[in-house]
Short mmCIF file of C-alpha atoms in Angstrom, two decimals:
data_model
loop_
_atom_site.label_atom_id
_atom_site.label_comp_id
_atom_site.label_asym_id
_atom_site.label_seq_id
_atom_site.Cartn_x
_atom_site.Cartn_y
_atom_site.Cartn_z
CA MET A 1 76.02 94.44 113.72
CA CYS A 2 79.75 94.24 112.90
CA LEU A 3 81.07 92.96 116.21
CA SER A 4 84.10 94.69 117.75
CA VAL A 5 86.72 93.84 120.32
CA LEU A 6 88.20 96.79 122.19
CA ALA A 7 91.96 97.22 121.87
CA VAL A 8 93.60 96.47 125.19
CA LYS A 9 96.82 98.41 124.59
CA LYS A 10 98.12 101.30 122.57
CA LEU A 11 99.04 99.97 119.16
CA LYS A 12 102.44 100.87 117.70
CA VAL A 13 102.35 101.35 113.94
CA ILE A 14 104.63 102.59 111.20
CA ILE A 15 103.18 104.26 108.11
CA LEU A 16 105.23 103.29 105.04
CA HIS A 17 105.53 106.42 102.91
CA ASN A 18 105.89 105.91 99.14
CA GLU A 19 107.57 108.08 96.50
CA ILE A 20 104.62 110.47 96.13
CA GLU A 21 104.73 113.46 98.47
CA ASN A 22 101.86 113.49 100.98
CA ASP A 23 100.31 110.33 99.53
CA HIS A 24 100.45 108.74 102.99
CA ILE A 25 98.57 111.58 104.72
CA PRO A 26 95.23 109.70 104.82
CA TRP A 27 96.90 107.13 107.10
CA VAL A 28 98.29 109.94 109.26
CA ASN A 29 94.87 111.57 109.57
CA ALA A 30 93.23 108.29 110.52
CA CYS A 31 95.87 107.54 113.15
CA GLU A 32 95.39 111.03 114.57
CA ASN A 33 91.69 110.29 114.86
CA TYR A 34 92.62 107.30 117.04
CA ARG A 35 95.51 108.94 118.88
CA ASP A 36 94.35 107.57 122.26
CA GLU A 37 94.74 104.03 120.93
CA ILE A 38 97.60 104.36 118.43
CA GLU A 39 101.21 105.50 118.54
CA TYR A 40 102.58 106.01 115.04
CA ARG A 41 105.59 107.17 113.10
CA VAL A 42 106.28 107.55 109.38
CA VAL A 43 109.11 105.86 107.47
CA ASP A 44 109.91 106.59 103.83
CA LEU A 45 110.08 103.11 102.30
CA THR A 46 111.88 104.53 99.24
CA SER A 47 114.85 105.91 101.23
CA SER A 48 118.20 104.13 101.45
CA ASN A 49 117.96 103.64 105.22
CA TRP A 50 114.38 102.30 105.18
CA LEU A 51 115.21 99.09 107.03
CA GLU A 52 117.25 100.76 109.75
CA GLU A 53 114.43 103.26 110.32
CA ILE A 54 111.86 100.49 110.67
CA GLN A 55 114.04 98.45 113.00
CA ALA A 56 114.87 101.48 115.17
CA GLY A 57 111.89 100.83 117.45
CA SER A 58 109.25 98.28 118.26
CA VAL A 59 106.18 98.07 116.04
CA ASP A 60 103.03 95.98 115.93
CA VAL A 61 101.76 96.70 112.41
CA LEU A 62 103.12 98.36 109.28
CA LEU A 63 100.55 100.42 107.38
CA ALA A 64 101.29 100.34 103.67
CA LYS A 65 100.47 102.96 101.04
CA PRO A 66 101.91 101.56 97.81
CA GLY A 67 102.38 104.03 95.00
CA GLY A 68 101.08 103.39 91.53
CA MET A 69 102.83 105.96 89.37
CA THR A 70 105.88 104.21 87.85
CA ALA A 71 107.08 100.63 87.42
CA GLN A 72 110.38 101.56 89.05
CA PHE A 73 108.89 102.54 92.38
CA LYS A 74 106.18 99.88 92.24
CA GLN A 75 108.93 97.25 92.04
CA LEU A 76 110.88 98.92 94.86
CA TYR A 77 107.84 98.99 97.15
CA ASP A 78 106.93 95.36 96.42
CA GLU A 79 110.47 94.08 96.97
CA ARG A 80 110.78 95.81 100.32
CA ILE A 81 107.32 94.65 101.40
CA PHE A 82 108.40 91.09 100.54
CA ILE A 83 111.50 91.40 102.76
CA LEU A 84 109.52 92.89 105.63
CA ALA A 85 106.74 90.32 105.47
CA TYR A 86 108.38 87.06 104.45
CA ILE A 87 111.96 87.42 105.66
CA LEU A 88 111.52 89.53 108.79
CA GLY A 89 107.97 88.53 109.72
CA TYR A 90 106.37 91.97 110.14
CA GLU A 91 102.59 92.27 110.12
CA ILE A 92 101.52 94.47 107.22
CA PHE A 93 98.17 95.98 106.30
CA PRO A 94 96.94 95.73 103.59
CA SER A 95 98.35 92.22 103.20
CA PRO A 96 101.44 91.67 101.04
CA LEU A 97 99.44 89.80 98.40
CA GLU A 98 96.96 92.67 98.16
CA ILE A 99 99.91 95.01 97.64
CA PHE A 100 101.53 92.82 94.96
CA ILE A 101 98.25 92.70 93.01
CA TYR A 102 97.74 96.46 93.34
CA GLU A 103 98.62 98.41 90.15
CA ASN A 104 100.07 95.30 88.52
CA LYS A 105 97.55 94.19 85.92
CA ARG A 106 99.96 91.66 84.49
CA PHE A 107 100.37 89.92 87.87
CA LEU A 108 96.63 90.21 88.55
CA ALA A 109 95.83 88.40 85.28
CA TYR A 110 98.18 85.53 86.19
CA TRP A 111 96.78 85.38 89.73
CA LEU A 112 93.13 85.32 88.67
CA LYS A 113 93.75 82.59 86.10
CA ALA A 114 95.85 80.47 88.47
CA ASN A 115 93.12 80.65 91.13
CA ASN A 116 90.28 79.98 88.68
CA ILE A 117 88.54 83.27 89.49
CA SER A 118 86.22 84.35 86.68
CA HIS A 119 87.54 87.34 84.74
CA PRO A 120 87.74 88.65 81.14
CA GLN A 121 90.21 86.57 79.17
CA THR A 122 93.59 88.33 79.27
CA TYR A 123 96.77 87.92 77.22
CA VAL A 124 100.25 89.16 78.08
CA PHE A 125 102.80 89.25 75.25
CA TYR A 126 106.51 89.97 75.74
CA ASN A 127 107.24 88.87 72.18
CA ARG A 128 106.32 91.30 69.41
CA GLU A 129 105.74 88.50 66.90
CA GLU A 130 103.31 86.77 69.26
CA ALA A 131 101.42 90.03 69.75
CA VAL A 132 101.20 90.61 65.98
CA ASN A 133 99.98 87.06 65.37
CA PHE A 134 97.31 87.57 68.03
CA ILE A 135 95.90 90.75 66.51
CA LYS A 136 95.59 89.08 63.08
CA THR A 137 92.98 86.67 64.42
CA ALA A 138 91.60 88.59 67.42
CA SER A 139 87.95 89.47 67.92
CA TYR A 140 87.41 93.23 67.87
CA PRO A 141 87.05 95.33 69.83
CA PHE A 142 89.42 94.28 72.60
CA VAL A 143 91.01 96.20 75.46
CA ALA A 144 94.66 97.24 75.75
CA LYS A 145 95.90 98.03 79.25
CA THR A 146 99.11 99.31 80.72
CA ASN A 147 100.44 97.43 83.72
CA ILE A 148 100.25 100.58 85.87
CA GLY A 149 97.59 103.24 85.47
CA ALA A 150 94.72 104.20 87.75
CA SER A 151 91.37 105.77 86.75
CA GLY A 152 91.53 104.26 83.28
CA SER A 153 94.66 106.21 82.35
CA GLY A 154 96.24 103.26 80.55
CA VAL A 155 93.09 101.69 79.11
CA GLN A 156 92.36 101.85 75.37
CA ILE A 157 89.62 100.20 73.35
CA ILE A 158 91.22 98.71 70.23
CA LYS A 159 88.62 98.59 67.47
CA THR A 160 90.58 97.58 64.35
CA GLU A 161 93.62 95.54 63.36
CA LYS A 162 95.27 98.76 62.14
CA ASP A 163 94.84 100.35 65.59
CA ALA A 164 96.16 97.19 67.25
CA LEU A 165 99.28 97.10 65.08
CA LYS A 166 99.91 100.80 65.78
CA TYR A 167 99.64 100.09 69.53
CA VAL A 168 102.07 97.16 69.31
CA GLU A 169 104.60 99.18 67.32
CA ALA A 170 104.43 102.08 69.77
CA THR A 171 104.97 99.73 72.71
CA PHE A 172 107.76 97.56 71.30
CA SER A 173 109.53 100.00 68.95
CA GLY A 174 108.27 103.50 69.75
CA LYS A 175 107.91 105.78 72.76
CA GLY A 176 105.88 103.25 74.72
CA ALA A 177 102.30 102.15 75.23
CA PRO A 178 99.87 105.06 74.71
CA GLN A 179 98.66 106.33 78.08
CA ARG A 180 97.05 109.46 79.48
CA THR A 181 99.80 111.47 81.17
CA GLY A 182 97.86 114.64 81.95
CA PRO A 183 94.61 115.55 83.71
CA ASN A 184 91.72 113.11 83.55
CA LEU A 185 89.24 115.09 81.47
CA ALA A 186 86.65 112.32 81.86
CA LYS A 187 86.16 113.37 85.47
CA GLY A 188 84.69 116.71 84.38
CA GLU A 189 84.67 119.74 86.68
CA ILE A 190 87.52 121.29 84.71
CA PHE A 191 86.73 124.83 85.85
CA LYS A 192 86.40 123.71 89.47
CA ARG A 193 89.79 122.00 89.38
CA GLY A 194 91.34 124.93 87.54
CA PHE A 195 90.06 127.32 90.20
CA HIS A 196 91.51 125.05 92.89
CA TYR A 197 94.99 125.51 91.43
CA ILE A 198 94.46 129.25 91.06
CA ILE A 199 93.89 129.56 94.81
CA HIS A 200 96.53 126.90 95.60
CA PRO A 201 99.35 127.77 93.14
CA SER A 202 101.95 125.92 95.21
CA GLU A 203 100.32 122.62 94.18
CA ILE A 204 100.76 123.22 90.45
CA GLY A 205 104.45 122.29 90.41
CA GLY A 206 103.84 118.99 92.18
CA ARG A 207 101.04 118.05 89.80
CA LEU A 208 103.15 118.91 86.74
CA ASN A 209 106.01 116.81 88.12
CA ILE A 210 103.65 113.85 88.42
CA TYR A 211 102.55 114.24 84.80
CA LYS A 212 106.17 114.55 83.68
CA THR A 213 107.18 111.44 85.62
CA ILE A 214 104.37 109.37 84.10
CA ALA A 215 105.21 110.61 80.59
CA GLY A 216 108.84 109.58 81.12
CA ASN A 217 107.95 106.05 82.23
CA LEU A 218 105.70 104.74 79.49
CA GLN A 219 105.47 100.96 79.24
CA LYS A 220 107.77 99.25 76.76
CA GLY A 221 108.54 95.67 75.82
CA PHE A 222 105.21 93.99 76.56
CA VAL A 223 101.49 94.44 75.99
CA ILE A 224 98.40 93.41 77.93
CA PHE A 225 95.30 92.66 75.88
CA GLN A 226 91.94 91.82 77.44
CA GLU A 227 88.65 90.54 76.11
CA TYR A 228 86.13 93.36 75.74
CA ILE A 229 83.03 92.83 77.88
CA PRO A 230 79.99 94.80 76.67
CA HIS A 231 78.67 96.80 79.61
CA ASP A 232 76.84 99.93 80.67
CA PHE A 233 78.41 99.86 84.12
CA GLU A 234 80.68 97.86 86.37
CA TRP A 235 80.15 97.18 90.04
CA ARG A 236 82.63 98.63 92.52
CA VAL A 237 82.50 96.39 95.59
CA VAL A 238 84.52 97.47 98.62
CA ARG A 239 85.48 95.34 101.59
CA ILE A 240 87.19 96.94 104.57
CA GLY A 241 87.48 94.47 107.43
CA ASP A 242 83.99 93.01 107.83
CA SER A 243 82.23 95.97 106.18
CA PHE A 244 80.96 95.67 102.60
CA PHE A 245 79.82 98.40 100.20
CA ALA A 246 78.83 98.48 96.52
CA HIS A 247 77.80 100.93 93.82
CA LYS A 248 77.71 101.08 90.03
CA LYS A 249 80.42 102.86 88.07
CA LEU A 250 78.68 104.15 84.96
CA LYS A 251 80.30 104.16 81.55
CA LYS A 252 81.29 107.42 79.87
CA GLY A 253 82.35 106.87 76.31
CA ASP A 254 83.88 103.39 76.01
CA LYS A 255 84.75 102.73 79.66
CA ALA A 256 83.59 103.16 83.23
CA SER A 257 87.01 103.56 84.88
CA GLY A 258 87.83 107.15 85.76
CA SER A 259 84.47 108.67 84.81
CA LEU A 260 83.35 109.25 88.44
CA LEU A 261 79.77 108.71 87.27
CA LYS A 262 77.96 106.52 89.79
CA LEU A 263 74.58 104.97 90.42
CA TYR A 264 73.69 103.92 93.94
CA ASP A 265 71.32 101.06 93.23
CA ASN A 266 70.66 98.54 95.99
CA PRO A 267 73.31 95.83 95.39
CA PRO A 268 72.31 92.17 95.07
CA PHE A 269 73.43 89.84 97.87
CA GLU A 270 74.85 87.43 95.27
CA LEU A 271 77.41 90.11 94.43
CA PHE A 272 78.51 90.34 98.06
CA ASP A 273 78.64 86.53 98.26
CA PHE A 274 80.99 86.49 95.27
CA VAL A 275 83.33 89.09 96.79
CA LYS A 276 83.18 87.62 100.28
CA GLU A 277 84.23 84.21 99.01
CA ILE A 278 87.31 85.64 97.24
CA THR A 279 88.36 87.96 100.04
CA ASP A 280 87.77 85.36 102.77
CA ARG A 281 89.82 82.80 100.89
CA TYR A 282 92.87 85.05 100.58
CA GLY A 283 92.53 87.23 103.68
CA PHE A 284 91.88 90.48 101.80
CA TYR A 285 90.49 93.12 104.17
CA SER A 286 91.28 96.33 102.28
CA GLN A 287 89.96 95.74 98.82
CA ALA A 288 87.95 97.33 96.03
CA ILE A 289 86.96 94.93 93.26
CA ASP A 290 85.54 96.16 89.96
CA ILE A 291 83.19 93.57 88.50
CA PHE A 292 81.32 93.08 85.23
CA GLU A 293 77.97 91.30 85.03
CA TYR A 294 78.02 89.27 81.82
CA LYS A 295 75.94 86.32 80.64
CA GLY A 296 74.80 85.51 84.16
CA LYS A 297 78.31 85.58 85.65
CA TYR A 298 80.40 87.99 87.67
CA LEU A 299 83.81 88.75 86.12
CA VAL A 300 86.62 90.44 88.06
CA ASN A 301 88.03 93.35 86.07
CA GLU A 302 90.30 95.12 88.59
CA MET A 303 91.39 94.75 92.23
CA GLN A 304 92.88 97.54 94.35
CA CYS A 305 93.85 97.57 98.02
CA ILE A 306 94.09 101.39 97.91
CA PHE A 307 91.47 103.34 95.99
CA GLY A 308 89.98 106.79 95.64
CA GLN A 309 86.59 107.98 96.82
CA SER A 310 84.90 111.00 95.27
CA ASP A 311 81.69 110.86 97.33
CA PRO A 312 81.45 110.81 101.15
CA TYR A 313 79.89 107.34 101.01
CA GLN A 314 80.51 104.09 99.14
CA MET A 315 76.92 102.88 99.12
CA LEU A 316 73.33 104.02 99.46
CA VAL A 317 70.56 101.57 100.28
CA ASN A 318 67.11 103.08 99.82
CA LYS A 319 68.96 106.43 99.64
CA LYS A 320 70.59 105.90 103.06
CA PRO A 321 74.40 105.62 103.47
CA GLY A 322 75.66 102.58 105.30
CA ARG A 323 77.35 99.21 105.08
CA TYR A 324 76.51 95.54 104.92
CA CYS A 325 77.92 92.95 107.32
CA TYR A 326 77.54 89.19 107.19
CA TYR A 327 76.10 88.14 110.54
CA ASN A 328 74.49 84.83 111.50
CA ASN A 329 74.59 83.69 107.87
CA GLU A 330 72.75 86.67 106.44
CA TRP A 331 73.56 90.10 105.08
CA ILE A 332 72.54 92.86 107.49
CA PHE A 333 72.44 96.53 106.48
CA GLU A 334 73.63 99.05 109.04
CA GLU A 335 72.92 102.70 108.35
CA GLY A 336 75.75 105.13 109.13
CA ASP A 337 78.74 107.16 107.99
CA PHE A 338 81.21 104.27 107.70
CA ALA A 339 83.11 105.40 104.60
CA ARG A 340 84.24 108.82 105.83
CA ASP A 341 87.82 109.89 105.18
CA ALA A 342 88.01 107.54 102.19
CA CYS A 343 87.56 104.51 104.47
CA TYR A 344 90.87 105.02 106.29
CA ASN A 345 89.15 105.39 109.66
CA LEU A 346 87.39 102.11 108.99
CA ARG A 347 90.72 100.48 108.16
CA VAL A 348 92.27 101.67 111.42
CA ASP A 349 89.19 100.59 113.37
CA PHE A 350 89.47 97.10 111.84
CA ILE A 351 93.17 96.88 112.68
CA LEU A 352 92.55 97.89 116.28
CA ASN A 353 89.70 95.44 116.70
CA SER A 354 91.64 92.63 115.09
CA PHE A 355 94.96 93.16 116.82
CA ASN A 356 94.55 90.22 119.16
CA SER A 357 94.40 87.91 116.14
CA PHE A 358 97.69 89.15 114.65
#
């Protein structure tokens, strides 16, 4: 149902490695799966000779894998993507705007408000006095978020003025905004993950270095506060190319992010309409949008161009894995294994089929 156009030549791509070792491997694996149609090489976008390496040979598309661990490397990646896209004119996937929004909740809040996209009301304070004045009259609970932090690692539910003041003091005058810097215990399977490291001891050092890096880069100097939306779940809606998926992320404790608890209810078409309108308008073709249903409206909570996948599928419809496509003005379900390899194969397939439009 999702129409395809066969690639007429071997596509030349560069995978833009970030600061995290092996984080780009999903792109490599997907390109290997299409080796008859793709010629690829890897360039470390964080290295000093990044531009020379990219310009050393011809390329059709740059495949981005932005990191989301520290503000330092997030800024580096965004700046270099800006140069590549807007100064040098390279084609980049995901799009530069998708990358700038990724793991930048402060920028996302500005962007959603400027484009009149419904979302929980969000406040960004760089002035301690403004933040303190806000918490004196705020409605509780509200949500505090760090600018960077996947799987709910930087999300806290602030329930009292005392807790809010403590958070502000830690961020502006203390060690930094409170954030999880170790394993995500909300995911469960502690013994399974512990056993994994027992049989793969070489991975322990890398994981500990990641935790150490995060702990050494806690957010200081500004806070992000967001209206709390009562919810039992939030929708995760994924668009890759012309393929759409959705499932419910169930709440564990106070939040749904990072719990890995899911419910594969049949999604309403109105939800897909909402996401299609946003992603069509801005040309977003590698996007996961987390959405609250509240008082008859859909509210955008988070947007990520790169996202994890704990199950082999992103959606079940009547207990069958598959995708939806919008064809002849209606949503058509197509059964199949379209989300394998965390949707990277689907991304590459979309790029190949769309190359003539680049």
